[in-house]
Amino acid sequence: MERKFIMDTSGKTITCRAAIAWKTGSTLAIEEVQVDPPKAREVRIKMISTGICGTDDHAVKGLLSINFPFIPGHEGAGIVESIGEGVSSVKPGDKVLTLAIPQCRECSSCLHPKGNFCEKQDVLPSSGLMLDKTSRFTCKGKKIYHSFRASTFTEYTVVPEIAVAKIDAAAPMDKVSIISCEVPTGYGAAVNSAKVTRGSTCVVFGLGGVGSAIVMGCKASGASRIIGVDINEEKFPRARALGVTDCLNPRNLKKPVQQVVMEMTRVGVDFAFEAIGLSDTMIAAWDSCHRSYGVCLMVGVASSNSQLSLNAPDIISGRTLKGVCLGDYKTRDCIPQLVTDYLQNKINIDPLITHQLPFDQLHKAFELYHAGKTIRCILLF
Ligand code: APR
Ligand code: ZN
């Protein structure tokens, strides 16, 4: 008779491996950490996979407002290990995604039909603490901060119930972590937030993970022309395969890229997306839009305290400037549907995943990311 011995860890502190950013800009260190049991309305998750997103890199470099030392990572898929008191939306054994923007269903954003930037978010700025203002992580006797209500570069994490989405039990856990951030952020910005129209012209600044997902969304919406802008030409072949019709490297142009986009489209694009997080490319995206009816979506997360300066008189011409986070989706309500859509072949996230590596090869994964070789690299636990 086969007998399975499953250690019951609920209610106990778990010791496991996690990546810690000890101080600004230092290399991540894989350490042994203690993960406390979940308190009321919290969930402890055994991570299965996590993507490396540009925002994690910004955070580790200290470009965002965040407390060190912390455990990075927010794009995660895992299985509920245990739940705290009062948790009703998930149970141990459920497959879940972590949500960098929670959905509390009580705040002004959550109660508004259009709002998704829940007031319980911990990105802008990141306190790195749970809702009760304490942390669940300890390493070498030191308190370690969380990041973005997630912290997924760890074998176990604890998050508030409002930052967890239960997903289809058939979901392939080695892949769907990117549906926790990259896919809704990019694809959602195009299909849900901009509502890109059939036959329209688009420009996408940044052809990394998020930009590629935007391109997928523009293509799925029937855009007739998609201009892709990136300083790394290694990104161009894949971008073309996803639907980019014209590739531009601003460093090889004799004129500002927005001027080139204007000339290519004669009047400016219908939809412009910025997926880098730099003021200069945000301005270029804005200046690439049709003056009257163009819509410019800011998707990239800019570094803390950076400013955006636009030509003020030009504003009245009618263009729309919109910031968008996680595709404007109300996260717990909508993100599980993207997993189901993937399982039903309505969207294909596979081309967005270029690398999968075991968690202990985290440094190699970051090297590949910094060398511009990855679209998305997923770490597997
Ligand atoms: N001009 C054009 N392209 C640039 C520039 C620039 N000045 N600087 C960087 N890029 C390109 C990079 O070559 C890369 O292909 O932007 C792309 C960024 O992609 P990734 O590093 O893969 O980052 P990603 O995960 O896609 O996130 C992009 O969206 O969610 C936010 O915080 C995230 O701000 C980040 C952005
Ligand atoms: Zn809320």
Coordinates of C-alpha atoms and ligand atoms in Angstrom, one line a residue:
M1 CA 0.0 0.0 0.0
E2 CA 1.3 3.4 -0.9
R3 CA 1.5 5.8 2.0
K4 CA 2.2 9.4 1.7
F5 CA 3.7 11.3 4.5
I6 CA 2.7 15.0 4.2
M7 CA 4.2 17.2 6.9
D8 CA 1.6 19.4 8.3
T9 CA 3.2 22.8 8.5
S10 CA 0.1 24.9 9.2
G11 CA 0.5 27.0 12.3
K12 CA 4.2 26.5 12.3
T13 CA 7.1 28.8 11.2
I14 CA 8.6 27.4 8.0
T15 CA 12.3 27.7 7.3
C16 CA 13.1 27.8 3.6
R17 CA 15.2 29.5 0.9
A18 CA 14.5 33.0 -0.3
A19 CA 16.3 35.8 -2.2
I20 CA 17.0 38.9 -0.1
A21 CA 18.0 42.3 -1.4
W22 CA 20.0 43.4 1.7
K23 CA 20.8 46.9 0.5
T24 CA 20.3 49.2 -2.5
G25 CA 21.9 47.8 -5.6
S26 CA 23.6 44.8 -3.9
T27 CA 23.4 41.4 -5.6
L28 CA 20.5 39.3 -4.4
A29 CA 21.5 36.7 -1.8
I30 CA 19.8 33.3 -1.4
E31 CA 19.4 32.9 2.3
E32 CA 17.6 30.6 4.8
V33 CA 14.6 32.6 6.1
Q34 CA 11.9 31.9 8.6
V35 CA 8.3 32.5 7.3
D36 CA 5.7 33.0 10.1
P37 CA 2.3 31.4 9.8
P38 CA -0.4 33.6 8.3
K39 CA -2.3 35.8 10.7
A40 CA -6.1 36.6 10.4
R41 CA -7.1 37.2 6.7
E42 CA -3.7 36.2 5.4
V43 CA -2.6 33.3 3.3
R44 CA 0.7 31.4 3.2
I45 CA 1.6 30.2 -0.2
K46 CA 4.1 27.5 -1.4
M47 CA 5.5 29.2 -4.5
I48 CA 5.8 27.1 -7.7
S49 CA 7.0 29.7 -10.2
T50 CA 7.8 33.4 -10.4
G51 CA 8.7 35.7 -13.2
I52 CA 11.4 38.4 -13.2
C53 CA 9.7 41.7 -14.1
G54 CA 11.4 45.0 -14.8
T55 CA 9.8 46.4 -11.7
D56 CA 11.6 43.9 -9.5
D57 CA 14.9 45.0 -11.1
H58 CA 14.0 48.7 -10.4
A59 CA 13.2 47.8 -6.8
V60 CA 16.4 45.9 -6.2
K61 CA 18.4 48.8 -7.7
G62 CA 16.7 51.2 -5.2
L63 CA 14.9 53.2 -7.9
L64 CA 11.5 52.8 -6.2
S65 CA 10.4 53.8 -2.8
I66 CA 10.9 50.6 -0.9
N67 CA 12.3 49.4 2.4
F68 CA 15.5 47.3 2.6
P69 CA 16.2 44.4 3.3
F70 CA 13.3 42.9 1.4
I71 CA 12.3 39.8 -0.5
P72 CA 11.6 40.9 -4.1
G73 CA 9.3 39.4 -6.7
H74 CA 5.6 40.0 -7.3
E75 CA 4.7 37.9 -10.3
G76 CA 4.0 34.5 -8.7
A77 CA 2.0 31.3 -9.0
G78 CA 1.7 28.9 -6.1
I79 CA -0.4 26.6 -3.9
V80 CA -2.0 27.6 -0.7
E81 CA -0.2 25.9 2.2
S82 CA -2.3 27.3 5.0
I83 CA -4.7 30.1 5.8
G84 CA -5.3 32.5 8.7
E85 CA -8.5 33.0 10.6
G86 CA -11.4 34.4 8.6
V87 CA -10.0 33.6 5.1
S88 CA -12.9 32.4 3.0
S89 CA -11.9 32.9 -0.7
V90 CA -9.1 30.2 -0.8
K91 CA -8.2 27.0 1.1
P92 CA -5.1 24.9 1.4
G93 CA -4.3 23.1 -1.9
D94 CA -5.8 25.8 -4.1
K95 CA -3.8 27.1 -7.0
V96 CA -3.4 30.9 -6.8
L97 CA -1.7 33.9 -8.3
T98 CA -0.2 36.7 -6.2
L99 CA -1.6 40.2 -6.9
A100 CA 0.7 43.2 -6.7
I101 CA -2.5 45.3 -6.6
P102 CA -5.0 43.8 -4.3
Q103 CA -8.8 44.2 -4.5
C104 CA -10.2 44.9 -1.0
R105 CA -13.7 45.5 -2.4
E106 CA -14.2 48.2 0.3
C107 CA -12.1 51.2 -0.7
S108 CA -13.0 54.1 -3.0
S109 CA -11.1 52.6 -5.9
C110 CA -12.6 49.1 -5.5
L111 CA -16.1 50.5 -5.1
H112 CA -15.9 52.6 -8.2
P113 CA -16.8 50.8 -11.4
K114 CA -13.6 51.9 -13.1
G115 CA -11.1 51.9 -10.2
N116 CA -8.5 49.2 -9.8
F117 CA -5.7 50.9 -7.8
C118 CA -6.9 49.5 -4.5
E119 CA -6.1 51.8 -1.5
K120 CA -4.6 48.7 0.2
Q121 CA -1.8 48.5 -2.4
D122 CA 1.8 48.6 -1.3
V123 CA 3.6 49.6 -4.5
L124 CA 3.5 53.4 -4.4
P125 CA 5.2 53.6 -2.0
S126 CA 6.1 50.2 -0.6
S127 CA 6.1 49.9 3.2
G128 CA 7.0 46.3 2.9
L129 CA 4.7 45.4 5.7
M130 CA 1.5 43.4 6.0
L131 CA -1.8 45.2 6.6
D132 CA -1.2 45.0 10.4
K133 CA 2.2 46.8 9.9
T134 CA 4.4 43.8 10.8
S135 CA 6.4 41.4 8.6
R136 CA 6.2 37.6 8.4
F137 CA 9.9 37.2 7.3
T138 CA 13.0 36.9 9.5
C139 CA 16.6 36.1 8.4
K140 CA 19.5 35.8 10.8
G141 CA 17.3 37.3 13.5
K142 CA 16.6 40.4 11.4
K143 CA 13.2 41.6 10.2
I144 CA 12.9 41.3 6.4
Y145 CA 10.4 43.4 4.5
H146 CA 7.9 42.2 2.0
S147 CA 7.5 43.9 -1.4
F148 CA 4.3 44.9 -3.3
R149 CA 2.0 42.7 -1.1
A150 CA 3.7 39.7 -2.7
S151 CA 7.4 38.8 -2.3
T152 CA 7.6 35.8 -4.5
F153 CA 11.4 35.1 -4.7
T154 CA 10.9 32.7 -1.8
E155 CA 9.8 29.1 -1.4
Y156 CA 7.0 30.3 0.9
T157 CA 5.4 33.7 1.2
V158 CA 2.6 35.2 3.2
V159 CA 0.2 37.7 1.6
P160 CA -3.2 39.3 2.6
E161 CA -6.2 37.4 1.3
I162 CA -7.1 40.5 -0.8
A163 CA -3.9 40.0 -2.8
V164 CA -4.6 36.4 -3.8
A165 CA -6.5 35.2 -6.8
K166 CA -7.7 31.6 -7.0
I167 CA -7.2 30.1 -10.4
D168 CA -8.4 27.1 -12.4
A169 CA -7.1 23.8 -11.0
A170 CA -5.9 22.8 -14.5
A171 CA -3.5 25.8 -14.8
P172 CA 0.1 24.9 -15.7
M173 CA 1.9 26.4 -12.7
D174 CA 5.3 26.6 -14.4
K175 CA 3.9 29.2 -16.8
V176 CA 0.9 31.1 -15.4
S177 CA 2.9 33.2 -13.0
I178 CA 3.2 35.7 -15.8
I179 CA -0.6 36.1 -15.7
S180 CA -0.1 37.6 -12.3
C181 CA 1.5 40.7 -13.8
E182 CA 3.0 40.8 -17.3
V183 CA -0.1 39.6 -19.1
P184 CA -2.7 41.8 -17.5
T185 CA -0.3 44.8 -17.4
G186 CA 0.5 44.6 -21.1
Y187 CA -2.2 42.7 -22.9
G188 CA -4.8 44.3 -20.6
A189 CA -3.5 47.8 -21.3
A190 CA -4.2 47.3 -25.0
V191 CA -7.5 45.3 -24.9
N192 CA -9.1 46.5 -21.7
S193 CA -7.8 49.9 -20.9
A194 CA -7.0 51.5 -24.4
K195 CA -9.6 49.2 -26.1
V196 CA -7.4 49.3 -29.3
T197 CA -9.7 49.5 -32.3
R198 CA -9.6 47.4 -35.5
G199 CA -7.5 49.0 -38.2
S200 CA -5.9 51.4 -35.8
T201 CA -2.2 52.4 -35.6
C202 CA -0.2 51.8 -32.5
V203 CA 3.3 52.5 -31.2
V204 CA 4.8 50.5 -28.3
F205 CA 7.9 52.0 -26.5
G206 CA 9.9 49.1 -24.9
L207 CA 9.7 45.6 -26.4
G208 CA 10.5 43.7 -23.2
G209 CA 8.1 41.5 -21.3
V210 CA 5.4 44.1 -20.8
G211 CA 5.8 45.7 -24.2
S212 CA 5.6 42.3 -25.9
A213 CA 2.3 41.6 -24.1
I214 CA 1.0 45.0 -25.2
V215 CA 1.9 44.1 -28.8
M216 CA -0.1 40.9 -28.4
G217 CA -3.1 42.9 -27.2
C218 CA -2.8 45.4 -30.1
K219 CA -2.6 42.5 -32.6
A220 CA -5.5 40.7 -31.0
S221 CA -7.6 43.9 -31.3
G222 CA -6.9 44.1 -35.0
A223 CA -4.5 47.0 -35.1
S224 CA -3.3 47.4 -38.7
R225 CA 0.1 48.9 -37.9
I226 CA 2.1 48.4 -34.8
I227 CA 5.4 50.3 -34.5
G228 CA 7.8 48.9 -31.9
V229 CA 10.6 51.0 -30.3
D230 CA 13.5 49.6 -28.5
I231 CA 17.2 50.4 -28.1
N232 CA 18.0 46.6 -28.1
E233 CA 17.6 45.3 -31.6
E234 CA 17.8 41.7 -30.3
K235 CA 14.1 42.3 -29.3
F236 CA 13.0 43.0 -32.9
P237 CA 12.6 39.4 -34.4
R238 CA 10.3 38.2 -31.6
A239 CA 8.4 41.5 -31.6
R240 CA 7.8 41.1 -35.3
A241 CA 6.6 37.5 -34.8
L242 CA 4.1 38.9 -32.2
G243 CA 2.7 41.5 -34.6
V244 CA 5.0 44.5 -34.8
T245 CA 5.1 45.8 -38.3
D246 CA 7.9 48.4 -38.0
C247 CA 10.8 48.4 -35.6
L248 CA 12.7 51.5 -34.6
N249 CA 15.9 51.9 -32.6
P250 CA 16.0 55.5 -31.4
R251 CA 19.8 55.4 -31.2
N252 CA 20.0 54.8 -34.9
L253 CA 17.7 57.6 -36.0
K254 CA 18.8 61.0 -37.1
K255 CA 15.7 62.6 -35.7
P256 CA 13.8 62.2 -32.4
V257 CA 11.8 59.0 -32.5
Q258 CA 8.4 60.8 -32.1
Q259 CA 9.1 62.8 -35.2
V260 CA 9.9 59.6 -37.2
V261 CA 6.6 58.1 -35.9
M262 CA 4.7 61.2 -37.0
E263 CA 6.2 61.0 -40.4
M264 CA 5.5 57.3 -40.8
T265 CA 1.9 57.7 -39.8
R266 CA 1.5 61.2 -41.3
V267 CA -0.9 62.3 -38.5
G268 CA 0.3 60.4 -35.4
V269 CA -0.8 57.1 -34.0
D270 CA -4.2 56.3 -32.5
F271 CA -2.7 54.5 -29.5
A272 CA 0.8 54.9 -27.9
F273 CA 2.1 52.8 -25.0
E274 CA 5.1 53.4 -22.8
A275 CA 6.4 50.2 -21.3
I276 CA 9.9 51.3 -20.0
G277 CA 9.3 53.7 -17.2
L278 CA 11.4 56.7 -18.3
S279 CA 10.2 60.3 -18.6
D280 CA 11.9 60.7 -22.0
T281 CA 10.1 57.8 -23.6
M282 CA 6.9 58.8 -21.9
I283 CA 7.2 62.2 -23.6
A284 CA 8.1 60.5 -26.9
A285 CA 5.0 58.3 -26.6
W286 CA 2.8 61.4 -25.9
D287 CA 4.3 63.3 -28.9
S288 CA 3.7 60.3 -31.2
C289 CA -0.1 60.4 -30.7
H290 CA -2.6 62.1 -33.0
R291 CA -3.0 65.6 -31.5
S292 CA -6.8 65.4 -31.4
Y293 CA -7.9 61.8 -30.8
G294 CA -4.7 60.0 -29.9
V295 CA -4.6 58.0 -26.6
C296 CA -1.4 57.6 -24.7
L297 CA -1.1 55.0 -22.1
M298 CA 1.7 55.0 -19.5
V299 CA 2.4 51.4 -18.4
G300 CA 6.0 51.6 -17.3
V301 CA 6.7 52.3 -13.6
A302 CA 8.9 55.4 -13.4
S303 CA 11.6 55.8 -10.7
S304 CA 10.5 57.5 -7.5
N305 CA 10.6 61.3 -7.6
S306 CA 11.0 61.5 -11.4
Q307 CA 8.9 64.1 -13.1
L308 CA 7.1 64.3 -16.4
S309 CA 7.2 67.6 -18.2
L310 CA 4.8 68.2 -21.2
N311 CA 4.2 71.2 -23.4
A312 CA 1.3 72.8 -21.6
P313 CA -0.5 74.6 -24.4
D314 CA -0.6 71.4 -26.5
I315 CA -2.8 69.7 -23.9
I316 CA -6.1 71.2 -25.2
S317 CA -5.8 69.6 -28.6
G318 CA -7.8 66.7 -27.3
R319 CA -5.3 63.8 -26.8
T320 CA -5.8 61.5 -23.8
L321 CA -3.1 60.7 -21.4
K322 CA -3.8 57.8 -19.1
G323 CA -1.9 55.9 -16.6
V324 CA -2.7 52.2 -16.3
C325 CA -1.8 49.5 -13.8
L326 CA -2.5 45.8 -14.4
G327 CA -4.6 46.7 -17.4
D328 CA -7.3 48.5 -15.3
Y329 CA -8.5 45.0 -14.2
K330 CA -10.1 44.6 -10.8
T331 CA -7.6 42.0 -10.0
R332 CA -9.3 39.3 -8.0
D333 CA -12.4 39.6 -10.2
C334 CA -10.7 39.5 -13.6
I335 CA -7.2 38.0 -13.5
P336 CA -8.5 34.4 -13.0
Q337 CA -10.4 34.7 -16.2
L338 CA -7.2 35.4 -18.1
V339 CA -5.9 32.0 -16.9
T340 CA -9.1 30.3 -18.1
D341 CA -8.8 32.2 -21.4
Y342 CA -5.3 30.7 -21.7
L343 CA -6.5 27.2 -20.9
Q344 CA -9.2 27.7 -23.6
N345 CA -6.7 28.9 -26.2
K346 CA -8.2 32.3 -26.3
I347 CA -4.9 33.9 -25.5
N348 CA -1.5 32.4 -25.9
I349 CA 1.1 33.5 -23.3
D350 CA 3.7 31.0 -24.4
P351 CA 5.7 33.3 -26.8
L352 CA 6.2 35.7 -23.8
I353 CA 8.2 33.1 -21.9
T354 CA 11.8 32.8 -23.2
H355 CA 13.5 31.2 -20.3
Q356 CA 12.7 28.9 -17.3
L357 CA 15.4 28.3 -14.7
P358 CA 15.5 26.7 -11.3
F359 CA 15.3 29.2 -8.4
D360 CA 18.9 28.6 -7.4
Q361 CA 20.0 29.9 -10.8
L362 CA 18.5 33.3 -9.9
H363 CA 21.8 35.1 -10.6
K364 CA 22.0 33.6 -14.1
A365 CA 18.4 34.7 -14.7
F366 CA 19.3 38.3 -13.7
E367 CA 22.4 38.2 -15.9
L368 CA 20.3 37.1 -18.8
Y369 CA 17.8 39.8 -18.0
H370 CA 20.5 42.5 -17.8
A371 CA 22.0 41.4 -21.0
G372 CA 18.7 42.0 -22.7
K373 CA 18.3 38.3 -23.6
T374 CA 15.0 37.6 -22.0
I375 CA 11.4 38.5 -22.6
R376 CA 10.3 36.7 -19.5
C377 CA 12.4 34.4 -17.5
I378 CA 10.5 32.3 -15.0
L379 CA 12.1 30.8 -11.9
L380 CA 10.9 27.4 -10.9
F381 CA 10.9 26.3 -7.2
Ligands
APR1 N1 14.3 53.6 -25.4 C1 13.8 52.5 -25.9 N2 13.7 51.3 -25.3 C2 14.3 51.1 -24.1 C3 15.0 52.3 -23.5 C4 15.0 53.5 -24.2 N3 15.5 54.6 -23.7 N4 15.5 51.8 -22.3 C5 15.2 50.5 -22.2 N5 14.5 50.1 -23.3 C6 13.9 48.8 -23.5 C7 14.8 47.6 -23.1 O1 15.8 47.3 -24.1 C8 13.8 46.5 -22.9 O2 13.6 45.7 -24.0 O3 12.8 48.6 -22.7 C9 12.5 47.2 -22.5 C10 12.1 47.1 -21.1 O4 11.7 45.7 -20.9 P1 12.1 44.8 -19.7 O5 13.3 45.3 -19.1 O6 11.8 43.4 -20.1 O7 11.0 45.3 -18.5 P2 9.4 44.8 -18.4 O8 9.3 43.7 -17.5 O9 8.9 44.7 -19.8 O10 8.9 46.1 -17.7 C11 8.8 47.3 -18.4 O11 6.9 48.1 -17.3 O12 5.8 47.2 -15.5 C12 6.7 48.1 -15.9 O13 8.2 48.5 -14.1 C13 8.1 47.9 -15.3 O14 8.9 49.9 -15.9 C14 8.9 48.6 -16.3 C15 8.3 48.4 -17.6
ZN2 ZN -9.5 48.4 -2.5

